[in-house]
mmCIF file of C-alpha atoms in Angstrom:
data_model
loop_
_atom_site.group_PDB
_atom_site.id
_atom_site.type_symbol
_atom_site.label_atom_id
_atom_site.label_comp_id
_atom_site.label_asym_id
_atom_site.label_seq_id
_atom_site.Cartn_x
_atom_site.Cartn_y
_atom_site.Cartn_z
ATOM 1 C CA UNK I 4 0.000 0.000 0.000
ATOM 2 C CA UNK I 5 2.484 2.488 1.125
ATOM 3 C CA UNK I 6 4.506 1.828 -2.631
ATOM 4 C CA UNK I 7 1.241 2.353 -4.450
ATOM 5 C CA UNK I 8 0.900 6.045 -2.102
ATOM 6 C CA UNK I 9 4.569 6.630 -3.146
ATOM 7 C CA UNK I 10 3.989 6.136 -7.012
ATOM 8 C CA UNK I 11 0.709 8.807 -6.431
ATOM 9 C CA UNK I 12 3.133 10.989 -5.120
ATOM 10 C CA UNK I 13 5.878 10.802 -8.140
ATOM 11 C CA UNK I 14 3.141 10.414 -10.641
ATOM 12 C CA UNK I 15 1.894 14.181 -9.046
ATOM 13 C CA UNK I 16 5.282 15.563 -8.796
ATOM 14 C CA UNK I 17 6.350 14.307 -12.776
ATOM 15 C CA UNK I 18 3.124 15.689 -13.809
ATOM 16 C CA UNK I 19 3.633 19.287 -12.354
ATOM 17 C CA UNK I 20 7.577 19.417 -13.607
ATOM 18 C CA UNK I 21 6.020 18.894 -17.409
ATOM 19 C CA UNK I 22 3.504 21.545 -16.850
ATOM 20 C CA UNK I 23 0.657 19.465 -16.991
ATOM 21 C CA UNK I 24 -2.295 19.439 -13.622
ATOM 22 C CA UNK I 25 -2.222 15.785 -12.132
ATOM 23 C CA UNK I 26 -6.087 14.448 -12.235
ATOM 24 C CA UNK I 27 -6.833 11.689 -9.956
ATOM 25 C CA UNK I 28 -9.892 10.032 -10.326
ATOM 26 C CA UNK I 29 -11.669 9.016 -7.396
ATOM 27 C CA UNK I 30 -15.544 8.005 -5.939
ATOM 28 C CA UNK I 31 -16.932 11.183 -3.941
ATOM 29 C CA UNK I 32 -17.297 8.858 -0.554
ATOM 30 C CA UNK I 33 -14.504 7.101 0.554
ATOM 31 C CA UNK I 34 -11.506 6.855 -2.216
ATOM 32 C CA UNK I 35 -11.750 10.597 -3.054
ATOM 33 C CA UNK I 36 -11.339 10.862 0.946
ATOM 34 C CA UNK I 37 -8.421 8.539 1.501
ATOM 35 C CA UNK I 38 -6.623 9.764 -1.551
ATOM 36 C CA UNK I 39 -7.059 13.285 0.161
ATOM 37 C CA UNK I 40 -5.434 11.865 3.361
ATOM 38 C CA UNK I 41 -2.402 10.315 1.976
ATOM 39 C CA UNK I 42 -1.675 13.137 -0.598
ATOM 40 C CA UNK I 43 -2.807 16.402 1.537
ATOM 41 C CA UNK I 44 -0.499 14.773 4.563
ATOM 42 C CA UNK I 45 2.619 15.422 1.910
ATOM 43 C CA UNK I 46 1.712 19.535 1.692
ATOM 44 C CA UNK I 47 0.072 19.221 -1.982
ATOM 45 C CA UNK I 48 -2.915 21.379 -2.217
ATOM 46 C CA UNK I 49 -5.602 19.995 -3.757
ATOM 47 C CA UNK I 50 -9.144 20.889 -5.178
ATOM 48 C CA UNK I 51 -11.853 18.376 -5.214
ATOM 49 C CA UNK I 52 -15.244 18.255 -6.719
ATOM 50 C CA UNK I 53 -18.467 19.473 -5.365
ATOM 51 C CA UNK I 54 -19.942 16.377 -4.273
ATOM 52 C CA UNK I 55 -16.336 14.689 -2.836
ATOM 53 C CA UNK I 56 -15.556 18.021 -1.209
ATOM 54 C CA UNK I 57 -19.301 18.090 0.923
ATOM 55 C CA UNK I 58 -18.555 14.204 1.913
ATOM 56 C CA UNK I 59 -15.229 15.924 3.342
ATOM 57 C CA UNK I 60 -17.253 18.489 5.423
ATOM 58 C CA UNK I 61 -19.647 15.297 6.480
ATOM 59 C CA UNK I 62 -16.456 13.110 7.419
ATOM 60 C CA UNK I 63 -15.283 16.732 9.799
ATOM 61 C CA UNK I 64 -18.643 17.048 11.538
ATOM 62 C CA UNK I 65 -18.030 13.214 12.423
ATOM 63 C CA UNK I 66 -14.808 13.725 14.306
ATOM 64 C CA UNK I 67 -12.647 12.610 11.242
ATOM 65 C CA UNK I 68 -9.632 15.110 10.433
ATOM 66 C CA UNK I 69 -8.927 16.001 6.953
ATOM 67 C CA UNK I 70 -6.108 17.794 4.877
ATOM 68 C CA UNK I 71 -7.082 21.349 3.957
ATOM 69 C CA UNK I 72 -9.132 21.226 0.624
ATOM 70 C CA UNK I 73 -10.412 23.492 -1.832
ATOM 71 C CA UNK I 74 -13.473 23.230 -3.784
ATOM 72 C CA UNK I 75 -13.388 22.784 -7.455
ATOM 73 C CA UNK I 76 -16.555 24.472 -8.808
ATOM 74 C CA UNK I 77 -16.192 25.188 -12.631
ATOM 75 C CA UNK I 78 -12.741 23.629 -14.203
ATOM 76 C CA UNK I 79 -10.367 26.762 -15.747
ATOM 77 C CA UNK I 80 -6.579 26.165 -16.691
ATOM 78 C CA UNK I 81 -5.878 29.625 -14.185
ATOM 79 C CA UNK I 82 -7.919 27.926 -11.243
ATOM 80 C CA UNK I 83 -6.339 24.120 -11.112
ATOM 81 C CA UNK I 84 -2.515 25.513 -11.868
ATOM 82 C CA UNK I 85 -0.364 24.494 -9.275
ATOM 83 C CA UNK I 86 -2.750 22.077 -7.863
ATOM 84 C CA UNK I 87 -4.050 18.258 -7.843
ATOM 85 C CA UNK I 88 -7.485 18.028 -8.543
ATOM 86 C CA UNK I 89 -9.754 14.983 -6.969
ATOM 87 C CA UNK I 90 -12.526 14.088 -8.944
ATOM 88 C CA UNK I 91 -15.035 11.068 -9.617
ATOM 89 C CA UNK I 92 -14.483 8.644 -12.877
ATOM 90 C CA UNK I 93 -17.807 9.542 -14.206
ATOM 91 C CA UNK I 94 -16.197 13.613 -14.500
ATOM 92 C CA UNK I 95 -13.993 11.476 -17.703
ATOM 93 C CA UNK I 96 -17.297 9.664 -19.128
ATOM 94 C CA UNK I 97 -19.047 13.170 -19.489
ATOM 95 C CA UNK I 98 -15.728 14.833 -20.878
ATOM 96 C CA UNK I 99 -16.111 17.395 -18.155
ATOM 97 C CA UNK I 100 -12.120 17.125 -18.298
ATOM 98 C CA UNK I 101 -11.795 18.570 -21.588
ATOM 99 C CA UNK I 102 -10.990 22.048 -20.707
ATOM 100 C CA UNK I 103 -8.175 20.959 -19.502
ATOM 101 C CA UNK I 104 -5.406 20.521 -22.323
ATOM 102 C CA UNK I 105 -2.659 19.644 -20.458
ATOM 103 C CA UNK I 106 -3.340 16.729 -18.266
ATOM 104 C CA UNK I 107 -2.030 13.622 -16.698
ATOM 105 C CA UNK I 108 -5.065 11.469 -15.364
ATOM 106 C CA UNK I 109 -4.682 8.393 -12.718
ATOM 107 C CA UNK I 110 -7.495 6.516 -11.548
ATOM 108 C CA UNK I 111 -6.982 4.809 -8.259
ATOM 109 C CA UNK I 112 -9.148 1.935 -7.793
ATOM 110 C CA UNK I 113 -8.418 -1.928 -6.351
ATOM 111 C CA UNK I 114 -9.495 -2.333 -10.191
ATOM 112 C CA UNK I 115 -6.127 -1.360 -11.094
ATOM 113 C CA UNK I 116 -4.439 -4.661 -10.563
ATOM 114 C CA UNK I 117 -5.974 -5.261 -14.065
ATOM 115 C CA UNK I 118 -4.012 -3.599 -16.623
ATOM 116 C CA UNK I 119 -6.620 -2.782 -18.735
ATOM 117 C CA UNK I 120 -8.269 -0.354 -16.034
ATOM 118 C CA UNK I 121 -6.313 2.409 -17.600
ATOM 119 C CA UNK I 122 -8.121 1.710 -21.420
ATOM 120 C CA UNK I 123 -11.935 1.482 -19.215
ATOM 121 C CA UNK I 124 -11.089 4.695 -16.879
ATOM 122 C CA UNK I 125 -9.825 6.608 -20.105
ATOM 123 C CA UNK I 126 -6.360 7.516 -18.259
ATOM 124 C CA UNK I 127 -2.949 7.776 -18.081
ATOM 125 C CA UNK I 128 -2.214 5.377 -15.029
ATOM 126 C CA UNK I 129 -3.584 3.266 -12.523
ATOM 127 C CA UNK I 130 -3.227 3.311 -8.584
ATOM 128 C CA UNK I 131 -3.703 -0.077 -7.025
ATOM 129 C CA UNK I 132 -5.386 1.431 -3.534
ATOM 130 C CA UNK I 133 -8.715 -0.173 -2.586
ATOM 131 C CA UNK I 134 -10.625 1.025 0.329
ATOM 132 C CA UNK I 135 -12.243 -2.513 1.192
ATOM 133 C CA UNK I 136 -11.306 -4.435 4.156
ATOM 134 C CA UNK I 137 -9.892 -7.573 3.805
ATOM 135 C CA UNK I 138 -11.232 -10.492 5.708
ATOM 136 C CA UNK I 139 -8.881 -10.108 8.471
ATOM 137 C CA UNK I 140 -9.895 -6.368 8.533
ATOM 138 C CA UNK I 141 -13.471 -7.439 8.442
ATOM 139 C CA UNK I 142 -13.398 -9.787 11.613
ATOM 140 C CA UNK I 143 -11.916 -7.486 13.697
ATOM 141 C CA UNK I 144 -14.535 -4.873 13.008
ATOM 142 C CA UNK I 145 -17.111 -7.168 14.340
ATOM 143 C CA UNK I 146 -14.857 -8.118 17.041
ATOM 144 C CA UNK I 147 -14.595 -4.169 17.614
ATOM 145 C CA UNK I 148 -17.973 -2.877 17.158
ATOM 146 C CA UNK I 149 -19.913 -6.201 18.949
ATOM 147 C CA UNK I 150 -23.069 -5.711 17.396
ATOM 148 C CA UNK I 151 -25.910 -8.147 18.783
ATOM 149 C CA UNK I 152 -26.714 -9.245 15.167
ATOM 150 C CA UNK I 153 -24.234 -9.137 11.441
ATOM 151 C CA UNK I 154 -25.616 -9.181 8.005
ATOM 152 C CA UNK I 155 -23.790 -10.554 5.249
ATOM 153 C CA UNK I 156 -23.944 -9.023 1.601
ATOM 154 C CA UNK I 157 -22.057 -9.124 -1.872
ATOM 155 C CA UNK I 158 -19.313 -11.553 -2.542
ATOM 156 C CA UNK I 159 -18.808 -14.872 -0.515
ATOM 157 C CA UNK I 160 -21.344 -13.112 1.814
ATOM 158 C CA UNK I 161 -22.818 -16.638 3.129
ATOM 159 C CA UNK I 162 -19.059 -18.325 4.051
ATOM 160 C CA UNK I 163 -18.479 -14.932 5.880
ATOM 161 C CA UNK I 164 -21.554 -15.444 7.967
ATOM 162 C CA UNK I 165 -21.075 -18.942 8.552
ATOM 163 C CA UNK I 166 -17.654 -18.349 9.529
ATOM 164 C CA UNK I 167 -19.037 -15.261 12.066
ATOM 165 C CA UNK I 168 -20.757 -18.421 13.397
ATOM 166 C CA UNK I 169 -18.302 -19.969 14.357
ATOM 167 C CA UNK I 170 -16.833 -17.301 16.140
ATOM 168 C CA UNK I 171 -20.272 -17.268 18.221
ATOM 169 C CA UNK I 172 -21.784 -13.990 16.525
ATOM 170 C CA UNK I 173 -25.185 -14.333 15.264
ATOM 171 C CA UNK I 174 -24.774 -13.574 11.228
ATOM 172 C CA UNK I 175 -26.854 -14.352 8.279
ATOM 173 C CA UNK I 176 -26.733 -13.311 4.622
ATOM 174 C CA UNK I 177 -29.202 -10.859 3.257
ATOM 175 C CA UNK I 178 -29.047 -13.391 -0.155
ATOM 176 C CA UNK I 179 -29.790 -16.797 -0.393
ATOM 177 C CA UNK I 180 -29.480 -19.207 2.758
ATOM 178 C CA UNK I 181 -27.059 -19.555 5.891
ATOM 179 C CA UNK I 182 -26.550 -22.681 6.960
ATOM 180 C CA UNK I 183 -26.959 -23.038 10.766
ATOM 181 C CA UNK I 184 -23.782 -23.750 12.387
ATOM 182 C CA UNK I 185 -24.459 -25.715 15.467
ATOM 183 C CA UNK I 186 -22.652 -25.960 18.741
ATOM 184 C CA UNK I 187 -20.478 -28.859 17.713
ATOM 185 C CA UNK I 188 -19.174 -26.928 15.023
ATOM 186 C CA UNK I 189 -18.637 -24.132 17.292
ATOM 187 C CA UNK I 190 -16.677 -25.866 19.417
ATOM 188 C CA UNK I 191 -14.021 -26.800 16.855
ATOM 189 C CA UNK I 192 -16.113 -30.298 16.538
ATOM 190 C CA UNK I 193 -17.755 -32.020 13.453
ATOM 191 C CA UNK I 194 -15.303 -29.168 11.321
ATOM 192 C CA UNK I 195 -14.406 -32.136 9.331
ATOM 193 C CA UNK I 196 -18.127 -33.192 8.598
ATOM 194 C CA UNK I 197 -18.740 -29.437 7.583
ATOM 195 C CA UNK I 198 -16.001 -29.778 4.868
ATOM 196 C CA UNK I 199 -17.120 -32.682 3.929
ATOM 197 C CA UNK I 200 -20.674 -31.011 2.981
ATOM 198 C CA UNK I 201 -19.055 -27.776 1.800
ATOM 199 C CA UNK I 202 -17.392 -30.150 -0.807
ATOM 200 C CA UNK I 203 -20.622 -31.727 -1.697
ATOM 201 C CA UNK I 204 -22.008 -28.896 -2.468
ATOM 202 C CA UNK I 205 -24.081 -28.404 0.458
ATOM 203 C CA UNK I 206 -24.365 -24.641 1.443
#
């Protein structure tokens, strides 16, 4: 993670030494956010757009400490010299870029690890940074937070619950059915029974 913050960095720095204003594209809630952390913590300043810089003001009246950031409003070459501007992919899709003749555009996405993110996002490079947890991450949420009940969603959303089950939470999936994981299981009993079923098919 912290090489994929320090190509960011020199793909910002290159950018401004040719001239051109360093674009990196961003969702309003959460990347735009995190790339503002890592970046704004270096002394760059940066303008975001409208909808990425309110989520900023939301994240602030939560407790949650920001860089300084400026809002973007209406895209001149005069306003964005000298600075790194924030903005969501979709800005790209409706050209609202354009203005902006000399460019260098990154998209930072967990998407990146696929080369051809660069060809779908329309840009120059790609940023490997993905603001999901991991399963590890995940787990120690719940383990954190200790909510009475977890709901499962996307992805292997029933395994997760099954294996919050284990752990003794009470989880389910919002799609499709949990399997009930019963105290043997739970007490590190019958596991090889479960595999056994998991290999069968049985869900």
């Amino acid at each position: 993670e912290e090489k994929v913050v320090a190509e960011m960095i020199d793909f910002c720095r290159k950018a401004g030494k040719e001239g051109k204003v360093p674009v990196l594209l961003g969702y309003s809630l959460g990347k735009s956010q995190e790339i503002l952390q890592r970046l704004g913590a270096v002394g760059f300043p940066i303008l975001m757009d409208s909808a990425g810089h309110r989520m900023c003001e939301v994240y602030r009246e939560l407790g949650q400490a920001l860089p300084p950031v400026g809002r973007l409003g209406k895209i001149t070459e005069e306003k964005v010299r000298g600075h790194i501007l924030i903005v969501p992919p979709s800005m790209v899709r409706r050209k609202g870029l354009e203005v902006l003749k000399n460019r260098k555009v990154g998209v930072v996405t967990g998407w990146a690890l696929d080369r051809s993110a660069i060809y779908r996002y329309r840009c120059d490079e790609a940023f490997a940074l993905s603001d999901h947890a991991d399963y590890g991450e995940l787990i120690e949420m719940v383990e954190k937070v200790r909510p009475k009940e977890v709901r499962t969603v996307h992805g292997y959303a029933q395994e997760f619950a099954m294996d919050l089950q284990e752990r003794g939470w009470k989880a389910w999936a919002l799609a499709g059915e949990t399997q009930l994981v019963f105290p043997l299981v739970q007490m590190g009993i019958g596991k090889e029974a479960k595999r056994k079923s998991r290999s069968k098919g049985v869900n």
